[in-house]
């Protein structure tokens, strides 16, 4: 089986484009919305999809994703149901990579190897477990290895060069650079600083580097796109979804609004990339 | 008899040697945090390892414990209560007599010394009942450091007096509306604050949980309780006690009392979890007695969780025990069989609360009343020639309005 993440990054590199990765919390605002949202985002230009597995205590998330998790849990979303959603997505889309992002405890409860086998069978390509640094991941990594599931790890502004090497040794798929000291959806981003650090990380890693946390609009996405292999956007999309629901829009209309924001970001990224290719 | 006199006896690895260098107590503990906190926790570990060996640091800590906290706290022979129960001789370790009214200050005095040596200008903390929040606000005021305390919106309602106390001391109290709006959510929010302000902020965790090195560091600061109790019981009884009893929420007062006795195999250790309305009701806070291992707030330990690994809401009459996890060293002591973990219900704790208040003229905290409730059972089980030391971890002033409300009285 070819690795969808690797294939996708290769394809993007050939066309000199940066991946755009939208994040959604599975089961938010309701379980029936997730599949159409996933397909809608792919249509709007998502190169990979990141699906949040809701957790009761999301300590690395800001208020927007916290609310999304709470809504999803209230409607009975579980890790097992998230895997079923991915399997359903896979029956219609065999190529777009799907990454799960969540916390360790639901995976511990299911059991590392049970989870790894079930995730791979459902068509999950990579898993980012926010509260699992590689030092604690021996058993987890072994379970992932046996089914060719990519363990994705975070790199942050506080990561030293020697830790970056340690993380790079165990990471597959891509590295996820947390653009700021803070939680998801924070407001202020020092674009120049992030770009400098990204170039440093990309030099020292064997996999592509994505960047996320704090990407709020097309302009920021475009500014980061030129320095990264992927840009992740989450809270801004979920806020757009929340506001559509609050205004009483239909499911299709709400998905349309979220897709429009993603398209806007894709367009801004494409424009700046074309410009930089011309300049080069 | 010492080990040297028994050369043929196998020498067990001392229980006092836990955790390992990465903070593991057997399979428990560790450091399960987002990448941004890994570096700051490493820096904290290095600073703690350095200063805990530094005689000047230790001297300053001892000085503060003596003259600011008011240590040693007495070990009081509860003769009236012992007589009434007609069983073992009961001693109470009077942590309620400490400055700010509970054992919590032992730890905050220690951690703030470390914060100052690390050059941090801002202190954050989480609090449930408010005792740790008050103890943190107290030392921050004394050291002139900015202080922000996170507290669940639900707990702010339950513990209004402590909220005002923290504000008097100059702390900002932030109401946490996420999740179940109690202690676990306050901890999440404090961790989020720390991730955002790692450069200038020191996070004073109030119990023996959280990522490494907190469980070890908080234990070390609280172990003064057991070290004193050991000396005091030898002075008063001429021998070690038969049993130690302490309540366990996160478990800092219990570890503080237990730790210096871990290698004394003849001293039985009892940790008392909050049984709430009874284990069968599901409304309790007893992760060791009725939970399963998992990962929360940076460490692996017993947790109250559902079959999907979601943390479930807990219940206890006492806000300080209303937490779905427990310190990893307790999880390990439980698995090793070194300590026994039992539960008492809200009602049993209240009975002990009233009994000790009337018998000894001491109003215990509702948290401590859980330990006392188990002492009532244990004292008659053990009989009159045995000695029990119970940790009276805090005073009950903060709980007076809760108890009054249960009796239909609004103060």
XYZ file of C-alpha atoms in Angstrom:
691
model
C 0.000 0.000 0.000
C 1.422 3.390 -0.913
C 1.636 5.933 1.826
C -0.940 8.602 1.044
C 0.844 11.333 3.032
C 4.129 10.771 1.266
C 2.448 10.575 -2.138
C 0.520 13.785 -1.500
C 3.578 15.766 -0.388
C 5.520 14.473 -3.384
C 2.796 15.540 -5.765
C 2.665 18.996 -4.164
C 6.434 19.371 -4.290
C 6.407 18.588 -8.003
C 3.939 21.397 -8.608
C 5.786 23.575 -6.068
C 2.715 24.070 -3.903
C 2.315 24.126 -0.153
C -0.265 21.816 1.367
C -3.347 23.331 2.983
C -4.673 21.229 5.850
C -8.015 22.116 7.414
C -8.769 20.852 10.917
C -12.250 19.823 12.009
C -13.404 18.273 15.246
C -15.105 14.993 14.402
C -18.770 15.094 15.371
C -18.999 18.888 15.618
C -21.535 20.451 15.478
C -23.199 17.073 14.983
C -22.045 13.627 13.833
C -24.019 13.877 10.586
C -22.074 17.009 9.540
C -18.578 15.532 9.572
C -18.618 13.495 6.366
C -20.137 16.192 4.138
C -17.716 18.702 5.713
C -14.738 16.492 4.913
C -15.777 16.085 1.294
C -16.670 19.777 1.016
C -13.242 20.821 2.281
C -11.486 18.519 -0.172
C -13.497 20.109 -2.962
C -12.521 23.559 -1.650
C -8.811 22.795 -1.875
C -7.789 20.753 1.164
C -4.717 18.667 0.376
C -4.846 16.653 3.602
C -7.516 16.549 6.302
C -6.938 16.741 10.011
C -9.721 15.325 12.137
C -9.838 16.205 15.823
C -10.789 13.374 18.159
C -12.796 15.077 20.905
C -11.492 14.772 24.480
C -13.004 15.940 27.749
C -9.808 17.727 28.836
C -8.139 19.306 25.790
C -5.320 21.109 27.591
C -3.526 22.328 24.450
C -6.611 23.804 22.840
C -8.006 27.308 22.948
C -11.671 28.118 23.586
C -12.879 27.517 20.005
C -11.691 23.916 19.758
C -12.669 23.309 23.395
C -16.247 24.246 22.501
C -16.118 22.022 19.419
C -14.969 19.074 21.565
C -17.716 19.671 24.098
C -20.388 19.789 21.392
C -19.079 16.589 19.807
C -18.916 14.714 23.115
C -22.404 15.858 24.073
C -23.611 14.180 20.895
C -21.890 10.933 21.792
C -18.779 11.081 19.595
C -16.132 8.504 20.553
C -12.786 7.389 19.155
C -14.407 4.254 17.717
C -17.024 6.401 15.961
C -14.320 8.699 14.573
C -12.680 5.655 12.986
C -16.015 4.654 11.460
C -16.345 8.166 9.997
C -12.901 7.868 8.418
C -13.805 4.471 6.941
C -16.958 5.995 5.442
C -14.909 8.881 4.019
C -12.445 6.418 2.517
C -15.161 4.590 0.594
C -15.575 7.742 -1.505
C -12.101 9.285 -1.362
C -9.150 6.939 -1.666
C -6.408 9.540 -2.002
C -6.785 12.455 0.424
C -4.670 11.700 3.500
C -6.485 11.825 6.847
C -4.650 12.683 10.055
C -6.190 12.273 13.500
C -5.282 14.798 16.164
C -6.183 14.198 19.773
C -5.065 13.246 23.256
C -3.573 10.043 24.555
C -6.194 8.773 26.991
C -8.857 7.574 24.523
C -6.085 5.680 22.665
C -4.790 4.166 25.928
C -8.297 3.074 26.818
C -8.742 1.354 23.463
C -5.226 -0.113 23.677
C -2.328 0.964 21.476
C -2.243 -1.999 19.139
C -6.025 -2.352 18.875
C -6.185 1.331 18.000
C -3.316 1.207 15.506
C -4.824 -1.744 13.653
C -8.317 -0.240 13.631
C -7.065 3.175 12.512
C -4.990 1.744 9.674
C -7.885 -0.461 8.583
C -10.246 2.542 8.570
C -7.884 4.427 6.280
C -6.265 6.806 8.767
C -2.798 7.806 7.556
C -1.237 9.560 10.508
C -1.928 10.372 14.147
C -0.825 13.379 16.162
C -1.233 12.814 19.889
C -0.786 16.211 21.479
C 0.183 15.070 24.973
C 2.592 12.322 23.932
C 6.204 13.444 23.579
C 8.419 10.807 21.876
C 10.140 9.995 25.194
C 6.919 8.377 26.460
C 6.048 6.783 23.139
C 7.974 3.526 22.932
C 4.980 1.165 22.990
C 2.863 3.548 20.938
C 5.526 3.816 18.237
C 5.944 0.045 18.091
C 2.185 -0.378 17.573
C 2.196 2.241 14.790
C 5.213 0.651 13.141
C 3.537 -2.719 12.834
C 0.688 -1.275 10.735
C 2.533 1.503 8.871
C 0.580 4.295 10.557
C 2.546 7.569 10.644
C 3.237 9.039 14.089
C 3.218 12.821 13.692
C 4.917 14.919 16.347
C 4.880 18.545 17.370
C 7.872 20.849 17.316
C 7.495 24.098 19.249
C 9.288 27.401 19.789
C 10.783 25.864 22.966
C 12.171 22.782 21.178
C 15.972 22.732 21.253
C 18.040 21.555 18.287
C 19.008 18.352 20.054
C 15.342 17.546 20.777
C 14.473 18.351 17.184
C 16.889 15.621 16.125
C 15.296 13.190 18.586
C 11.793 14.023 17.320
C 12.878 13.792 13.699
C 14.244 10.296 14.280
C 10.830 8.902 15.285
C 8.487 11.166 13.284
C 6.956 10.079 10.004
C 4.561 11.794 7.616
C 5.451 15.336 8.566
C 6.509 17.483 11.499
C 3.947 19.879 12.894
C 5.514 23.159 13.973
C 3.477 24.983 16.621
C 3.876 28.567 15.492
C 3.544 30.160 18.904
C 3.811 29.606 22.625
C 0.162 29.123 23.333
C -2.937 27.107 22.629
C -4.709 26.505 19.322
C -6.404 29.554 17.851
C -4.317 32.166 19.649
C -4.285 35.551 18.014
C -0.820 36.970 17.642
C 1.709 35.453 15.300
C 5.213 36.761 14.671
C 5.380 35.774 11.006
C 9.048 36.623 10.459
C 10.130 34.695 13.544
C 8.054 31.679 12.552
C 9.491 31.707 9.053
C 13.059 31.829 10.332
C 12.435 28.893 12.655
C 10.667 26.938 9.915
C 13.618 27.226 7.594
C 15.860 25.973 10.392
C 13.570 22.994 11.089
C 13.224 22.049 7.435
C 16.995 21.934 7.082
C 17.262 19.466 9.937
C 14.394 17.093 9.197
C 13.826 14.163 6.888
C 10.068 14.713 6.512
C 8.043 17.761 5.382
C 7.212 20.458 7.926
C 3.740 21.840 8.475
C 2.859 24.883 10.550
C -0.245 25.616 12.580
C -1.777 27.274 15.692
C -2.782 30.877 15.048
C -3.380 30.842 11.273
C -6.476 32.998 11.119
C -6.799 34.213 7.528
C -5.605 33.980 3.960
C -2.916 36.576 4.491
C -1.245 34.691 7.356
C -1.645 31.383 5.516
C 0.070 32.865 2.471
C 2.887 34.427 4.476
C 3.638 31.074 6.110
C 3.088 29.024 2.949
C 6.314 30.241 1.374
C 8.318 28.935 4.338
C 6.548 25.629 5.054
C 5.466 22.419 3.351
C 1.993 22.620 4.848
C -0.240 25.138 6.591
C -2.846 23.928 9.088
C -5.921 25.973 9.857
C -8.430 24.973 12.535
C -9.989 27.462 14.926
C -10.771 30.002 12.185
C -12.775 27.379 10.268
C -14.585 26.184 13.373
C -15.489 29.754 14.291
C -16.941 30.201 10.829
C -18.932 26.981 11.295
C -20.182 28.081 14.727
C -21.358 31.396 13.428
C -23.163 29.775 10.482
C -24.984 27.423 12.843
C -25.846 30.245 15.219
C -27.346 32.203 12.345
C -29.574 29.230 11.630
C -28.094 28.378 8.238
C -28.802 24.961 6.761
C -26.151 22.240 6.806
C -25.263 22.825 3.147
C -25.066 26.580 3.613
C -22.854 26.193 6.695
C -20.516 23.843 4.856
C -20.470 26.323 1.976
C -19.327 29.116 4.299
C -16.518 27.036 5.780
C -15.449 25.883 2.323
C -15.438 29.503 1.122
C -12.986 30.486 3.877
C -10.729 27.591 2.932
C -10.910 28.551 -0.758
C -9.933 32.099 0.159
C -6.866 30.775 1.964
C -5.975 28.453 -0.893
C -6.228 31.335 -3.335
C -4.040 33.626 -1.205
C -1.450 30.860 -0.867
C -1.470 30.141 -4.620
C -1.061 33.802 -5.517
C 1.926 34.371 -3.284
C 3.514 31.090 -4.378
C 3.147 31.984 -8.049
C 4.685 35.359 -7.308
C 7.632 33.854 -5.503
C 8.186 31.344 -8.330
C 8.201 34.191 -10.848
C 10.692 36.119 -8.732
C 12.860 33.050 -8.445
C 17.552 -4.498 63.933
C 19.343 -2.815 61.061
C 20.060 -4.322 57.679
C 23.750 -4.582 58.579
C 22.920 -7.036 61.311
C 21.058 -9.268 58.865
C 23.547 -9.816 56.052
C 21.618 -12.761 54.630
C 18.372 -10.916 54.201
C 17.750 -9.769 50.634
C 17.831 -6.009 50.484
C 14.706 -4.763 48.751
C 14.963 -1.697 46.586
C 13.876 1.071 48.873
C 10.459 2.492 48.194
C 12.038 5.824 48.969
C 14.031 5.634 45.731
C 11.048 6.225 43.427
C 10.576 7.752 40.897
C 13.128 6.997 38.164
C 15.031 9.799 36.438
C 12.109 10.534 34.106
C 9.521 10.661 36.859
C 8.069 7.165 36.564
C 6.684 5.323 39.570
C 6.559 1.890 37.962
C 4.151 2.348 35.021
C 2.724 5.575 36.494
C 3.802 9.210 36.455
C 6.016 10.338 33.598
C 5.605 13.477 31.547
C 2.718 13.527 29.071
C 2.628 17.116 27.903
C 2.467 19.082 24.661
C 5.875 19.746 23.156
C 5.942 23.396 24.277
C 6.083 22.320 27.933
C 8.831 19.724 27.576
C 11.640 22.295 27.679
C 10.247 24.288 30.615
C 9.698 21.059 32.598
C 13.276 20.033 31.909
C 14.456 23.425 33.157
C 12.297 23.035 36.265
C 13.697 19.556 36.910
C 17.272 20.799 36.594
C 16.600 23.758 38.893
C 14.883 21.579 41.468
C 17.639 18.957 41.406
C 20.239 21.675 41.840
C 18.546 23.627 44.623
C 17.205 20.675 46.574
C 20.862 19.724 47.137
C 21.821 23.280 48.050
C 22.185 23.803 51.819
C 21.309 27.496 51.499
C 18.005 26.630 49.789
C 17.203 24.000 52.403
C 18.049 26.420 55.219
C 15.750 29.072 53.808
C 12.963 26.517 53.367
C 13.383 25.290 56.955
C 13.431 28.855 58.244
C 10.178 29.679 56.422
C 8.538 26.499 57.662
C 9.491 27.337 61.240
C 8.770 31.045 61.413
C 6.227 31.693 58.674
C 4.236 28.458 58.539
C 4.629 27.742 62.262
C 6.212 24.296 62.166
C 6.569 21.808 63.634
C 2.843 21.231 63.819
C 1.820 19.365 66.978
C 1.087 15.664 67.097
C -1.913 15.697 69.376
C -3.112 12.685 71.324
C -6.891 12.736 70.862
C -7.562 11.123 74.234
C -11.257 12.010 74.424
C -12.060 10.728 70.986
C -9.882 7.621 71.493
C -11.754 6.897 74.710
C -15.135 7.431 73.098
C -14.288 5.031 70.270
C -12.812 2.562 72.761
C -10.157 1.282 70.393
C -6.653 2.264 69.346
C -4.848 5.336 70.643
C -5.408 8.063 68.057
C -2.959 10.849 67.331
C -3.789 13.769 65.065
C -1.080 15.486 63.039
C -2.242 19.073 63.324
C -1.632 20.493 59.836
C -4.761 22.556 60.461
C -2.663 24.761 62.735
C -0.354 25.848 59.920
C -0.527 29.375 58.566
C -3.490 29.534 56.113
C -5.032 26.508 57.792
C -3.834 23.452 55.907
C -0.819 21.457 54.758
C -0.917 23.204 51.359
C 1.418 25.989 52.499
C 4.365 23.572 53.032
C 4.503 23.081 49.282
C 3.885 26.662 48.172
C 6.638 27.957 50.467
C 9.029 25.527 48.797
C 7.962 26.128 45.212
C 8.062 29.897 45.460
C 11.669 29.756 46.685
C 12.414 27.820 43.526
C 10.454 30.292 41.375
C 12.531 33.152 42.766
C 15.800 31.359 42.140
C 14.679 30.638 38.571
C 14.002 34.344 38.075
C 10.280 33.978 37.364
C 8.131 37.056 37.906
C 4.668 35.585 37.616
C 3.013 32.783 39.586
C 0.005 30.734 38.488
C -1.916 28.022 40.309
C -5.078 25.958 40.111
C -7.341 25.466 43.072
C -10.361 23.386 44.010
C -11.516 24.195 47.527
C -9.370 27.295 47.440
C -6.853 26.140 50.070
C -4.011 25.764 47.577
C -5.052 29.006 45.897
C -4.913 30.831 49.228
C -1.579 29.212 50.108
C -0.176 30.289 46.731
C -1.596 33.827 46.896
C -0.118 34.086 50.389
C 3.472 33.298 49.423
C 3.180 35.342 46.223
C 2.072 38.365 48.252
C 4.972 37.895 50.620
C 7.457 37.662 47.751
C 5.887 40.502 45.768
C 5.125 38.350 42.723
C 2.151 38.652 40.402
C -0.289 35.795 41.030
C -3.127 34.347 38.945
C -5.273 31.532 40.354
C -7.559 29.429 38.156
C -10.691 28.116 39.823
C -13.723 26.315 38.417
C -16.857 28.470 38.261
C -18.673 25.834 40.317
C -16.026 25.936 43.050
C -16.060 29.743 43.093
C -19.727 29.480 44.065
C -19.007 26.876 46.759
C -15.987 28.618 48.287
C -16.734 32.329 48.186
C -14.748 33.132 51.354
C -11.535 31.657 49.953
C -12.052 33.561 46.693
C -12.262 36.821 48.619
C -9.228 35.822 50.693
C -7.154 35.334 47.526
C -8.288 38.700 46.194
C -7.365 40.379 49.494
C -3.910 38.890 49.055
C -3.652 40.556 45.656
C -4.197 37.523 43.458
C -6.325 37.575 40.360
C -8.879 34.750 40.534
C -9.944 33.571 37.079
C -13.244 31.744 36.849
C -13.069 28.671 34.594
C -16.299 27.896 32.752
C -15.088 24.989 30.605
C -15.981 21.344 31.144
C -17.320 20.431 34.573
C -16.216 23.844 35.947
C -14.278 22.274 38.827
C -10.682 21.492 39.799
C -9.743 19.413 36.731
C -10.846 22.223 34.434
C -8.912 24.765 36.509
C -5.833 22.579 36.004
C -6.407 22.506 32.232
C -6.711 26.272 32.171
C -3.564 26.760 34.279
C -1.666 24.494 31.865
C -2.951 26.600 28.956
C -1.767 29.750 30.703
C 1.631 28.166 31.305
C 2.014 27.125 27.647
C 1.289 30.730 26.696
C 3.594 32.415 29.251
C 6.359 29.855 29.746
C 9.168 32.398 29.774
C 8.246 34.432 32.851
C 5.740 32.170 34.619
C 6.160 29.548 37.335
C 3.277 27.115 37.762
C 2.819 26.068 41.392
C 0.880 22.791 41.207
C -0.871 22.054 44.485
C -0.725 18.308 44.649
C 1.477 15.292 43.920
C 0.112 14.983 40.375
C 0.936 16.601 37.050
C 3.980 15.985 34.859
C 7.389 15.112 36.281
C 8.972 16.593 38.399
C 5.841 17.833 40.241
C 4.828 14.555 41.943
C 8.342 14.145 43.358
C 8.918 17.798 44.167
C 5.585 18.345 45.926
C 6.084 15.091 47.848
C 9.522 16.199 48.993
C 8.144 19.527 50.250
C 5.252 17.781 52.015
C 7.385 15.007 53.515
C 8.099 17.326 56.441
C 4.722 16.110 57.786
C 5.864 12.503 58.083
C 9.378 13.351 59.243
C 7.983 15.365 62.140
C 5.320 12.778 62.946
C 7.983 10.093 63.134
C 10.029 11.998 65.693
C 6.937 13.071 67.647
C 5.416 9.597 67.943
C 8.754 8.217 69.109
C 8.816 10.923 71.801
C 5.249 10.282 72.908
C 4.826 6.529 72.437
C 8.411 5.345 72.238
C 7.610 3.403 69.085
C 6.376 3.737 65.542
C 2.604 3.781 64.937
C 0.698 0.740 63.709
C -1.178 2.691 61.083
C -1.193 6.008 59.270
C -4.415 7.382 57.832
C -4.832 10.290 55.428
C -7.409 11.467 52.908
C -6.499 11.266 49.222
C -7.707 13.625 46.537
C -4.587 14.313 44.512
C -2.880 12.919 47.594
C -0.280 15.447 48.746
C -1.062 15.357 52.471
C -1.146 11.559 52.365
C 2.191 11.218 50.563
C 3.657 13.824 52.898
C 2.718 11.717 55.896
C 3.403 8.292 54.347
C 6.677 8.859 52.591
C 9.112 8.838 55.539
C 7.472 5.577 56.706
C 7.476 3.691 53.386
C 10.354 1.431 54.387
C 8.797 0.624 57.772
C 6.944 -2.507 56.744
C 5.109 -2.733 60.079
C 3.454 0.635 59.653
C 0.214 0.124 57.710
C -0.747 2.956 55.365
C -4.367 3.845 54.604
C -5.363 6.358 51.936
C -8.991 7.381 52.130
C -10.724 8.334 48.898
C -13.969 10.255 48.674
C -16.789 7.747 48.311
C -19.349 10.509 47.731
C -22.808 8.996 47.698
C -21.314 5.485 47.601
C -19.277 3.688 44.945
C -22.359 1.974 43.532
C -24.047 5.362 42.948
C -21.295 6.360 40.512
C -21.256 9.755 42.260
C -17.865 9.722 43.940
C -14.205 10.714 43.534
C -12.422 7.428 44.111
C -10.184 6.686 41.095
C -8.030 4.063 42.823
C -11.002 2.218 44.294
C -13.249 2.457 41.240
C -11.271 3.844 38.291
C -8.775 2.617 35.712
C -5.251 3.682 34.710
C -4.983 6.368 32.048
C -3.276 9.633 31.175
C -4.461 13.061 32.315
C -2.766 16.317 33.295
C 0.683 15.141 32.328
C 0.883 11.821 34.170
C -0.333 8.244 34.007
C -2.387 7.232 37.001
C -5.776 5.897 38.065
C -8.582 7.999 36.611
C -12.332 8.252 36.717
C -13.138 7.651 33.053
C -15.675 6.083 30.747
C -15.137 3.256 28.258
C -14.028 5.809 25.599
C -11.328 7.274 27.870
C -13.259 10.482 28.527
C -12.816 11.844 32.027
C -16.083 11.704 33.942
C -17.455 14.124 36.455
C -16.712 13.419 40.062
C -18.614 14.138 43.210
C -17.599 14.741 46.785
C -18.993 16.820 49.603
C -15.478 18.175 49.892
C -14.271 20.347 47.011
C -10.638 19.476 47.772
C -11.214 15.780 47.017
C -13.396 16.401 43.968
C -10.779 15.383 41.385
C -10.864 12.489 38.869
C -7.182 11.555 39.212
C -4.712 10.795 41.956
C -0.964 11.242 42.340
C 1.013 8.561 40.448
C 2.952 7.494 43.540
C -0.334 6.484 45.170
C -1.230 4.455 42.076
C 2.093 2.707 42.412
C 1.816 2.159 46.197
C -1.620 0.664 45.579
C -0.363 -1.774 42.928
C 2.587 -2.714 45.149
C 0.212 -3.367 48.016
C 2.277 -1.049 50.221
C -0.674 1.237 50.962
C -4.346 0.345 51.141
C -6.914 2.635 49.581
C -10.397 2.688 51.033
C -13.412 4.962 50.685
C -15.802 6.703 53.021
C -19.040 8.360 51.975
C -20.078 11.992 52.345
C -22.310 10.994 55.265
C -19.574 9.091 57.077
C -17.236 12.046 56.674
C -19.880 14.356 58.122
C -20.402 12.078 61.133
C -16.668 12.169 61.847
C -16.639 15.943 61.303
C -19.254 16.450 64.026
C -17.808 13.860 66.376
C -14.271 15.260 66.403
C -15.620 18.801 66.657
C -17.617 17.914 69.775
C -15.147 15.488 71.333
C -11.900 17.321 70.849
C -12.911 20.917 70.163
C -11.257 20.751 66.765
C -13.259 21.565 63.632
C -11.643 19.529 60.852
C -11.835 20.267 57.128
C -14.295 18.058 55.240
C -11.317 16.608 53.346
C -9.592 15.597 56.592
C -12.921 14.336 57.938
C -12.687 11.524 55.382
C -9.489 10.308 57.047
C -11.117 10.667 60.457
C -14.157 8.680 59.321
C -11.919 5.760 58.430
C -10.109 6.096 61.761
C -13.450 5.409 63.472
C -13.576 2.001 61.746
C -9.902 1.219 62.106
C -9.617 2.166 65.794
C -12.016 -0.546 66.901
C -10.593 -3.054 64.442
C -7.087 -2.579 65.819
C -7.973 -2.442 69.492
C -6.614 -0.488 72.461
C -2.946 -1.485 72.381
C -2.454 -0.073 68.894
C -1.490 3.407 67.767
C -2.949 5.327 64.810
C -1.648 8.612 63.400
C -4.189 10.454 61.270
C -3.409 13.516 59.213
C -5.662 16.378 60.185
C -4.669 18.082 56.968
C -6.763 21.242 57.278
C -9.150 23.181 59.449
C -12.862 23.271 58.803
C -13.541 27.009 58.937
C -13.957 27.100 55.145
C -16.579 24.332 55.367
C -18.764 25.793 58.075
C -21.269 27.264 55.637
C -21.433 24.012 53.622
C -22.228 22.046 56.758
C -24.751 24.643 57.919
C -26.520 24.507 54.545
C -26.832 20.728 54.847
C -28.658 21.315 58.112
C -30.922 23.858 56.498
C -29.199 26.895 57.980
C -28.101 29.811 55.782
C -25.285 31.791 57.383
